[in-house]
Amino acid sequence: MQTVSTIGGLRAALAALRDRGPLGFVPTMGALHNGHRSLVEASRRQCDVTAVSIFVNPTQFGPNEDLSRYPRTLEADLQMLESTGVDVVFTPTPEVMYPAGASTVVDVGALGDRLDGASRPGHFRGVATVVAKLFHLVQPQFAYFGQKDAAQVAVLRQMVRDLDIPVELVVCPIVREPDGLAMSSRNRYLSPQERRTALALSRALAAGQALADSGEVQAGNLQRAMEAVLLNEPGLKIDYVAVVDWKTLLPVDAVKSGALLAVAAWVGTTRLIDNAVLAAR
Ligand code: AMP
């Protein structure tokens, strides 16, 4: 496994590997867990070469968000990636990704202002900009993202389509702890008490899912069922509870297959998200 931190180093490392076959790419912010590992494994199954980036992208954090305290565990991350058979890891500094004077951004329009984009103004502009840059640098045939960040997937699909970027996005299922909590680098922020409180997110989704499975199609009723679970949990503050179309991220009135149940909530000072896609009906 080669670890490179410069654009020249990345290009040279990948040039030497490209003729092996399809290249898969997994962008991350590090503090890796089994959710990230599942993306790497998906790339390893499908591609001959796998590249991973570790970059805590400052432009996707708001001024009062957790950029400075975001967990950084580079050594453990590299060990995990090595043991998973990754070929190239790109670990740029902010100065490498955003040299002085850089000013071009990628803005996907209204889609970027929905769900997490509504709570985190500018977040998806930062995400789309850094992922566009990474796609240009790595030039992968396949790129792997988690359903965990469902709104991010919608934003990046729109970007790839609008900018004709020749990459296939592969969306991998949410990896959970045994008790249902969606794995997240931010789970490390949680105290033992908050960790218990955080389980309400997956419980709320399970309640919405169960109601949908019983035949309920009114999005409002599903939303209320999810809210009821979250409102019952002291120590948790709802950010959003939504039933949306996964492509447009707009609310739906009646659910059909592919509708997304999505929740975001503050547990103490930690913002957590989770979602479920309703199965075919
Ligand atoms: P991050 O490092 O948080 O930016 O995440 C990097 C990638 O890992 C994104 O595509 C995430 O959606 C994905 N990811 C994060 N958590 C999970 C999870 N629990 N299951 C599956 N994928 C995940």
mmCIF file of C-alpha atoms and ligand atoms in Angstrom:
data_model
loop_
_atom_site.group_PDB
_atom_site.id
_atom_site.type_symbol
_atom_site.label_atom_id
_atom_site.label_comp_id
_atom_site.label_asym_id
_atom_site.label_seq_id
_atom_site.Cartn_x
_atom_site.Cartn_y
_atom_site.Cartn_z
ATOM 1 C CA MET A 1 0.000 0.000 0.000
ATOM 2 C CA GLN A 2 1.329 3.424 -0.958
ATOM 3 C CA THR A 3 0.427 6.493 1.077
ATOM 4 C CA VAL A 4 0.776 9.772 -0.815
ATOM 5 C CA SER A 5 0.035 13.338 0.255
ATOM 6 C CA THR A 6 0.720 15.372 -2.870
ATOM 7 C CA ILE A 7 -1.134 15.593 -6.172
ATOM 8 C CA GLY A 8 2.006 14.612 -8.080
ATOM 9 C CA GLY A 9 2.520 11.615 -5.816
ATOM 10 C CA LEU A 10 -1.091 10.523 -6.249
ATOM 11 C CA ARG A 11 -0.971 10.812 -10.044
ATOM 12 C CA ALA A 12 2.311 8.857 -10.228
ATOM 13 C CA ALA A 13 1.074 6.091 -7.919
ATOM 14 C CA LEU A 14 -2.169 5.656 -9.861
ATOM 15 C CA ALA A 15 -0.493 5.861 -13.295
ATOM 16 C CA ALA A 16 1.577 2.822 -12.394
ATOM 17 C CA LEU A 17 -1.536 0.822 -11.423
ATOM 18 C CA ARG A 18 -4.171 1.864 -13.941
ATOM 19 C CA ASP A 19 -3.426 -0.839 -16.525
ATOM 20 C CA ARG A 20 -4.301 -3.541 -13.968
ATOM 21 C CA GLY A 21 -7.997 -2.881 -14.565
ATOM 22 C CA PRO A 22 -10.927 -0.884 -13.145
ATOM 23 C CA LEU A 23 -10.096 1.588 -10.386
ATOM 24 C CA GLY A 24 -12.417 1.952 -7.391
ATOM 25 C CA PHE A 25 -12.310 4.994 -5.119
ATOM 26 C CA VAL A 26 -13.554 5.507 -1.552
ATOM 27 C CA PRO A 27 -13.476 9.118 -0.293
ATOM 28 C CA THR A 28 -13.465 9.431 3.517
ATOM 29 C CA MET A 29 -12.704 11.865 6.323
ATOM 30 C CA GLY A 30 -10.827 9.207 8.304
ATOM 31 C CA ALA A 31 -11.596 7.989 11.850
ATOM 32 C CA LEU A 32 -12.430 4.828 9.972
ATOM 33 C CA HIS A 33 -14.910 2.205 11.182
ATOM 34 C CA ASN A 34 -16.627 -0.835 9.724
ATOM 35 C CA GLY A 35 -18.916 1.351 7.609
ATOM 36 C CA HIS A 36 -15.874 2.657 5.741
ATOM 37 C CA ARG A 37 -14.445 -0.848 5.634
ATOM 38 C CA SER A 38 -17.584 -2.108 3.866
ATOM 39 C CA LEU A 39 -17.042 0.474 1.101
ATOM 40 C CA VAL A 40 -13.430 -0.607 0.670
ATOM 41 C CA GLU A 41 -14.488 -4.252 0.550
ATOM 42 C CA ALA A 42 -17.097 -3.458 -2.101
ATOM 43 C CA SER A 43 -14.417 -1.773 -4.198
ATOM 44 C CA ARG A 44 -12.033 -4.705 -3.683
ATOM 45 C CA ARG A 45 -14.706 -7.116 -4.927
ATOM 46 C CA GLN A 46 -15.539 -5.083 -8.022
ATOM 47 C CA CYS A 47 -12.240 -3.426 -9.002
ATOM 48 C CA ASP A 48 -8.616 -4.393 -9.585
ATOM 49 C CA VAL A 49 -7.221 -1.282 -7.921
ATOM 50 C CA THR A 50 -8.637 0.491 -4.847
ATOM 51 C CA ALA A 51 -7.754 4.031 -3.777
ATOM 52 C CA VAL A 52 -8.963 5.697 -0.566
ATOM 53 C CA SER A 53 -8.708 9.353 0.407
ATOM 54 C CA ILE A 54 -8.562 10.599 3.983
ATOM 55 C CA PHE A 55 -9.263 14.313 4.133
ATOM 56 C CA VAL A 56 -11.194 16.266 6.734
ATOM 57 C CA ASN A 57 -12.567 18.784 4.264
ATOM 58 C CA PRO A 58 -12.771 22.221 5.907
ATOM 59 C CA THR A 59 -15.148 23.667 3.290
ATOM 60 C CA GLN A 60 -17.983 21.323 4.268
ATOM 61 C CA PHE A 61 -17.963 22.451 7.916
ATOM 62 C CA GLY A 62 -19.862 25.525 9.059
ATOM 63 C CA PRO A 63 -18.173 28.131 11.262
ATOM 64 C CA ASN A 64 -19.711 26.701 14.454
ATOM 65 C CA GLU A 65 -19.310 23.043 13.578
ATOM 66 C CA ASP A 66 -16.865 20.386 14.754
ATOM 67 C CA LEU A 67 -13.970 20.815 12.279
ATOM 68 C CA SER A 68 -11.333 21.379 14.946
ATOM 69 C CA ARG A 69 -12.425 18.482 17.149
ATOM 70 C CA TYR A 70 -13.243 16.042 14.326
ATOM 71 C CA PRO A 71 -11.466 12.777 15.282
ATOM 72 C CA ARG A 72 -8.144 12.179 13.536
ATOM 73 C CA THR A 73 -6.759 8.637 13.861
ATOM 74 C CA LEU A 74 -4.408 8.382 10.881
ATOM 75 C CA GLU A 75 -2.215 5.552 12.114
ATOM 76 C CA ALA A 76 -5.076 3.235 12.968
ATOM 77 C CA ASP A 77 -6.786 4.201 9.689
ATOM 78 C CA LEU A 78 -3.728 3.269 7.634
ATOM 79 C CA GLN A 79 -3.413 -0.063 9.434
ATOM 80 C CA MET A 80 -7.034 -0.871 8.711
ATOM 81 C CA LEU A 81 -6.692 0.086 5.036
ATOM 82 C CA GLU A 82 -3.505 -1.936 4.642
ATOM 83 C CA SER A 83 -5.171 -5.009 6.131
ATOM 84 C CA THR A 84 -8.152 -4.550 3.781
ATOM 85 C CA GLY A 85 -5.932 -4.646 0.685
ATOM 86 C CA VAL A 86 -6.063 -0.997 -0.388
ATOM 87 C CA ASP A 87 -3.490 -0.014 -3.035
ATOM 88 C CA VAL A 88 -3.201 3.766 -2.638
ATOM 89 C CA VAL A 89 -4.180 6.125 0.205
ATOM 90 C CA PHE A 90 -4.295 9.863 -0.478
ATOM 91 C CA THR A 91 -3.859 12.017 2.639
ATOM 92 C CA PRO A 92 -3.626 15.618 1.418
ATOM 93 C CA THR A 93 -3.394 18.681 3.654
ATOM 94 C CA PRO A 94 -5.945 21.498 3.245
ATOM 95 C CA GLU A 95 -3.212 23.509 1.460
ATOM 96 C CA VAL A 96 -2.816 20.762 -1.154
ATOM 97 C CA MET A 97 -6.565 20.636 -1.831
ATOM 98 C CA TYR A 98 -7.131 24.394 -1.578
ATOM 99 C CA PRO A 99 -3.971 26.309 -2.520
ATOM 100 C CA ALA A 100 -4.055 30.023 -1.833
ATOM 101 C CA GLY A 101 -6.286 31.773 -4.329
ATOM 102 C CA ALA A 102 -8.531 28.774 -5.107
ATOM 103 C CA SER A 103 -12.048 30.110 -5.681
ATOM 104 C CA THR A 104 -14.047 27.742 -7.918
ATOM 105 C CA VAL A 105 -16.888 25.832 -6.255
ATOM 106 C CA VAL A 106 -19.444 23.226 -7.336
ATOM 107 C CA ASP A 107 -23.003 24.123 -6.367
ATOM 108 C CA VAL A 108 -25.766 21.666 -7.260
ATOM 109 C CA GLY A 109 -28.546 24.194 -6.746
ATOM 110 C CA ALA A 110 -31.710 23.693 -4.704
ATOM 111 C CA LEU A 111 -30.945 20.040 -3.944
ATOM 112 C CA GLY A 112 -28.012 21.204 -1.853
ATOM 113 C CA ASP A 113 -30.334 23.164 0.441
ATOM 114 C CA ARG A 114 -32.533 20.224 1.463
ATOM 115 C CA LEU A 115 -32.325 17.939 4.537
ATOM 116 C CA ASP A 116 -28.782 18.312 5.920
ATOM 117 C CA GLY A 117 -28.239 21.165 3.473
ATOM 118 C CA ALA A 118 -31.053 23.097 5.188
ATOM 119 C CA SER A 119 -29.493 22.616 8.639
ATOM 120 C CA ARG A 120 -25.926 23.065 7.433
ATOM 121 C CA PRO A 121 -25.835 25.950 4.905
ATOM 122 C CA GLY A 122 -22.991 25.516 2.411
ATOM 123 C CA HIS A 123 -22.272 21.942 3.536
ATOM 124 C CA PHE A 124 -23.135 20.309 0.224
ATOM 125 C CA ARG A 125 -21.265 22.950 -1.763
ATOM 126 C CA GLY A 126 -18.173 21.930 0.182
ATOM 127 C CA VAL A 127 -18.900 18.238 -0.351
ATOM 128 C CA ALA A 128 -19.577 18.585 -4.098
ATOM 129 C CA THR A 129 -16.493 20.738 -4.598
ATOM 130 C CA VAL A 130 -14.095 18.387 -2.835
ATOM 131 C CA VAL A 131 -15.569 15.245 -4.388
ATOM 132 C CA ALA A 132 -15.401 16.807 -7.877
ATOM 133 C CA LYS A 133 -11.735 17.624 -7.280
ATOM 134 C CA LEU A 134 -11.043 14.118 -5.971
ATOM 135 C CA PHE A 135 -12.815 12.551 -8.962
ATOM 136 C CA HIS A 136 -10.644 14.610 -11.335
ATOM 137 C CA LEU A 137 -7.489 13.635 -9.481
ATOM 138 C CA VAL A 138 -8.223 9.935 -9.061
ATOM 139 C CA GLN A 139 -10.298 9.369 -12.234
ATOM 140 C CA PRO A 140 -11.960 6.231 -10.885
ATOM 141 C CA GLN A 141 -14.386 4.076 -12.868
ATOM 142 C CA PHE A 142 -16.351 3.354 -9.657
ATOM 143 C CA ALA A 143 -16.766 5.388 -6.471
ATOM 144 C CA TYR A 144 -18.272 4.014 -3.272
ATOM 145 C CA PHE A 145 -20.533 5.929 -0.884
ATOM 146 C CA GLY A 146 -22.641 4.932 2.101
ATOM 147 C CA GLN A 147 -26.436 5.155 2.165
ATOM 148 C CA LYS A 148 -25.815 6.525 5.679
ATOM 149 C CA ASP A 149 -25.320 9.943 4.043
ATOM 150 C CA ALA A 150 -28.366 9.624 1.790
ATOM 151 C CA ALA A 151 -28.703 13.319 0.957
ATOM 152 C CA GLN A 152 -25.020 13.373 0.014
ATOM 153 C CA VAL A 153 -25.670 10.536 -2.424
ATOM 154 C CA ALA A 154 -28.510 12.504 -4.059
ATOM 155 C CA VAL A 155 -26.285 15.591 -4.348
ATOM 156 C CA LEU A 156 -23.368 13.659 -5.842
ATOM 157 C CA ARG A 157 -25.584 11.793 -8.328
ATOM 158 C CA GLN A 158 -26.860 15.171 -9.526
ATOM 159 C CA MET A 159 -23.305 16.521 -9.805
ATOM 160 C CA VAL A 160 -22.007 13.507 -11.742
ATOM 161 C CA ARG A 161 -24.951 13.749 -14.140
ATOM 162 C CA ASP A 162 -24.759 17.519 -14.610
ATOM 163 C CA LEU A 163 -20.985 17.625 -15.099
ATOM 164 C CA ASP A 164 -20.761 14.407 -17.186
ATOM 165 C CA ILE A 165 -18.176 12.925 -14.858
ATOM 166 C CA PRO A 166 -17.390 9.410 -16.151
ATOM 167 C CA VAL A 167 -17.747 7.547 -12.856
ATOM 168 C CA GLU A 168 -20.336 5.089 -11.574
ATOM 169 C CA LEU A 169 -21.511 5.773 -8.033
ATOM 170 C CA VAL A 170 -22.048 2.631 -5.968
ATOM 171 C CA VAL A 171 -24.187 3.045 -2.837
ATOM 172 C CA CYS A 172 -23.524 0.600 -0.002
ATOM 173 C CA PRO A 173 -25.910 -0.277 2.859
ATOM 174 C CA ILE A 174 -25.665 1.323 6.298
ATOM 175 C CA VAL A 175 -23.428 -0.652 8.656
ATOM 176 C CA ARG A 176 -24.766 -0.663 12.227
ATOM 177 C CA GLU A 177 -23.589 -1.562 15.698
ATOM 178 C CA PRO A 178 -25.230 -4.732 17.053
ATOM 179 C CA ASP A 179 -27.809 -2.612 18.926
ATOM 180 C CA GLY A 180 -28.824 -0.718 15.773
ATOM 181 C CA LEU A 181 -26.854 2.534 16.076
ATOM 182 C CA ALA A 182 -25.552 3.530 12.630
ATOM 183 C CA MET A 183 -21.763 3.559 12.691
ATOM 184 C CA SER A 184 -20.317 7.069 12.472
ATOM 185 C CA SER A 185 -16.987 8.698 13.209
ATOM 186 C CA ARG A 186 -18.978 11.103 15.395
ATOM 187 C CA ASN A 187 -20.198 8.297 17.685
ATOM 188 C CA ARG A 188 -16.856 8.716 19.497
ATOM 189 C CA TYR A 189 -18.118 12.025 20.848
ATOM 190 C CA LEU A 190 -20.949 10.330 22.770
ATOM 191 C CA SER A 191 -20.825 9.741 26.531
ATOM 192 C CA PRO A 192 -22.194 6.352 27.687
ATOM 193 C CA GLN A 193 -25.532 8.019 28.529
ATOM 194 C CA GLU A 194 -25.663 9.798 25.147
ATOM 195 C CA ARG A 195 -24.759 6.557 23.415
ATOM 196 C CA ARG A 196 -27.958 5.024 24.878
ATOM 197 C CA THR A 197 -30.008 8.092 23.931
ATOM 198 C CA ALA A 198 -28.678 7.908 20.359
ATOM 199 C CA LEU A 199 -30.420 4.568 19.852
ATOM 200 C CA ALA A 200 -33.678 6.506 19.503
ATOM 201 C CA LEU A 201 -32.735 7.400 15.892
ATOM 202 C CA SER A 202 -32.700 3.805 14.671
ATOM 203 C CA ARG A 203 -35.739 3.017 16.854
ATOM 204 C CA ALA A 204 -37.651 5.896 15.242
ATOM 205 C CA LEU A 205 -36.804 4.600 11.770
ATOM 206 C CA ALA A 206 -37.844 1.094 12.790
ATOM 207 C CA ALA A 207 -41.200 2.491 13.979
ATOM 208 C CA GLY A 208 -41.709 4.294 10.647
ATOM 209 C CA GLN A 209 -40.660 1.223 8.715
ATOM 210 C CA ALA A 210 -42.995 -1.050 10.730
ATOM 211 C CA LEU A 211 -45.944 1.274 10.126
ATOM 212 C CA ALA A 212 -45.166 1.356 6.393
ATOM 213 C CA ASP A 213 -44.881 -2.439 6.380
ATOM 214 C CA SER A 214 -48.341 -2.631 7.950
ATOM 215 C CA GLY A 215 -49.738 -0.811 4.903
ATOM 216 C CA GLU A 216 -49.659 2.872 5.937
ATOM 217 C CA VAL A 217 -48.880 5.071 2.946
ATOM 218 C CA GLN A 218 -49.503 8.567 4.330
ATOM 219 C CA ALA A 219 -46.114 10.189 4.812
ATOM 220 C CA GLY A 220 -47.521 12.435 7.557
ATOM 221 C CA ASN A 221 -48.471 9.415 9.651
ATOM 222 C CA LEU A 222 -45.046 7.834 9.209
ATOM 223 C CA GLN A 223 -43.413 11.109 10.138
ATOM 224 C CA ARG A 224 -45.530 11.424 13.304
ATOM 225 C CA ALA A 225 -44.699 7.854 14.326
ATOM 226 C CA MET A 226 -40.981 8.594 14.021
ATOM 227 C CA GLU A 227 -41.299 11.933 15.819
ATOM 228 C CA ALA A 228 -43.171 10.285 18.686
ATOM 229 C CA VAL A 229 -40.192 8.011 19.375
ATOM 230 C CA LEU A 230 -37.702 10.889 19.278
ATOM 231 C CA LEU A 231 -39.851 13.291 21.348
ATOM 232 C CA ASN A 232 -40.057 10.651 24.032
ATOM 233 C CA GLU A 233 -36.290 10.738 24.516
ATOM 234 C CA PRO A 234 -34.997 13.375 26.936
ATOM 235 C CA GLY A 235 -31.547 14.596 25.978
ATOM 236 C CA LEU A 236 -32.309 14.485 22.270
ATOM 237 C CA LYS A 237 -33.287 17.432 20.069
ATOM 238 C CA ILE A 238 -34.835 16.780 16.660
ATOM 239 C CA ASP A 239 -33.175 18.487 13.690
ATOM 240 C CA TYR A 240 -35.437 16.950 11.042
ATOM 241 C CA VAL A 241 -37.756 14.002 10.557
ATOM 242 C CA ALA A 242 -38.613 13.618 6.885
ATOM 243 C CA VAL A 243 -40.206 11.328 4.339
ATOM 244 C CA VAL A 244 -38.747 12.293 0.972
ATOM 245 C CA ASP A 245 -38.063 11.143 -2.540
ATOM 246 C CA TRP A 246 -34.437 9.976 -2.510
ATOM 247 C CA LYS A 247 -33.673 11.626 -5.837
ATOM 248 C CA THR A 248 -35.143 15.108 -5.259
ATOM 249 C CA LEU A 249 -35.045 15.116 -1.433
ATOM 250 C CA LEU A 250 -38.496 16.737 -1.562
ATOM 251 C CA PRO A 251 -41.241 15.599 0.832
ATOM 252 C CA VAL A 252 -43.725 13.079 -0.544
ATOM 253 C CA ASP A 253 -47.400 12.876 0.480
ATOM 254 C CA ALA A 254 -47.879 9.170 -0.057
ATOM 255 C CA VAL A 255 -44.963 6.798 0.053
ATOM 256 C CA LYS A 256 -44.072 4.403 -2.678
ATOM 257 C CA SER A 257 -41.090 2.158 -3.134
ATOM 258 C CA GLY A 258 -37.799 3.983 -2.842
ATOM 259 C CA ALA A 259 -39.081 6.681 -0.462
ATOM 260 C CA LEU A 260 -36.532 7.668 2.139
ATOM 261 C CA LEU A 261 -37.266 7.940 5.872
ATOM 262 C CA ALA A 262 -34.613 10.296 7.217
ATOM 263 C CA VAL A 263 -33.873 11.620 10.692
ATOM 264 C CA ALA A 264 -31.287 13.970 12.152
ATOM 265 C CA ALA A 265 -31.008 14.865 15.826
ATOM 266 C CA TRP A 266 -28.717 16.462 18.339
ATOM 267 C CA VAL A 267 -27.632 14.267 21.230
ATOM 268 C CA GLY A 268 -25.823 16.668 23.528
ATOM 269 C CA THR A 269 -23.470 18.571 21.217
ATOM 270 C CA THR A 270 -23.301 15.774 18.641
ATOM 271 C CA ARG A 271 -25.440 15.836 15.518
ATOM 272 C CA LEU A 272 -26.363 12.348 14.289
ATOM 273 C CA ILE A 273 -28.192 11.229 11.136
ATOM 274 C CA ASP A 274 -29.794 7.976 10.058
ATOM 275 C CA ASN A 275 -32.220 6.794 7.403
ATOM 276 C CA ALA A 276 -34.059 3.865 5.872
ATOM 277 C CA VAL A 277 -35.231 3.254 2.323
ATOM 278 C CA LEU A 278 -38.706 1.766 2.080
ATOM 279 C CA ALA A 279 -38.657 -1.517 0.229
ATOM 280 C CA ALA A 280 -40.752 -2.278 -2.839
ATOM 281 C CA ARG A 281 -44.492 -2.245 -2.060
HETATM 282 P P1 AMP B 1 -17.086 10.112 6.181
HETATM 283 O O1 AMP B 1 -15.720 9.648 6.537
HETATM 284 O O2 AMP B 1 -18.004 10.249 7.353
HETATM 285 O O3 AMP B 1 -17.110 11.288 5.252
HETATM 286 O O4 AMP B 1 -17.726 8.916 5.342
HETATM 287 C C1 AMP B 1 -17.083 8.409 4.203
HETATM 288 C C2 AMP B 1 -18.021 7.472 3.500
HETATM 289 O O5 AMP B 1 -18.351 6.396 4.384
HETATM 290 C C3 AMP B 1 -19.345 8.122 3.082
HETATM 291 O O6 AMP B 1 -19.704 7.661 1.793
HETATM 292 C C4 AMP B 1 -20.282 7.642 4.131
HETATM 293 O O7 AMP B 1 -21.624 7.585 3.704
HETATM 294 C C5 AMP B 1 -19.753 6.245 4.396
HETATM 295 N N1 AMP B 1 -20.215 5.768 5.708
HETATM 296 C C6 AMP B 1 -20.125 6.405 6.890
HETATM 297 N N2 AMP B 1 -20.735 5.697 7.862
HETATM 298 C C7 AMP B 1 -21.230 4.583 7.275
HETATM 299 C C8 AMP B 1 -21.972 3.448 7.737
HETATM 300 N N3 AMP B 1 -22.329 3.325 9.021
HETATM 301 N N4 AMP B 1 -22.304 2.504 6.844
HETATM 302 C C9 AMP B 1 -21.955 2.623 5.530
HETATM 303 N N5 AMP B 1 -21.249 3.655 5.031
HETATM 304 C C10 AMP B 1 -20.901 4.625 5.880
#
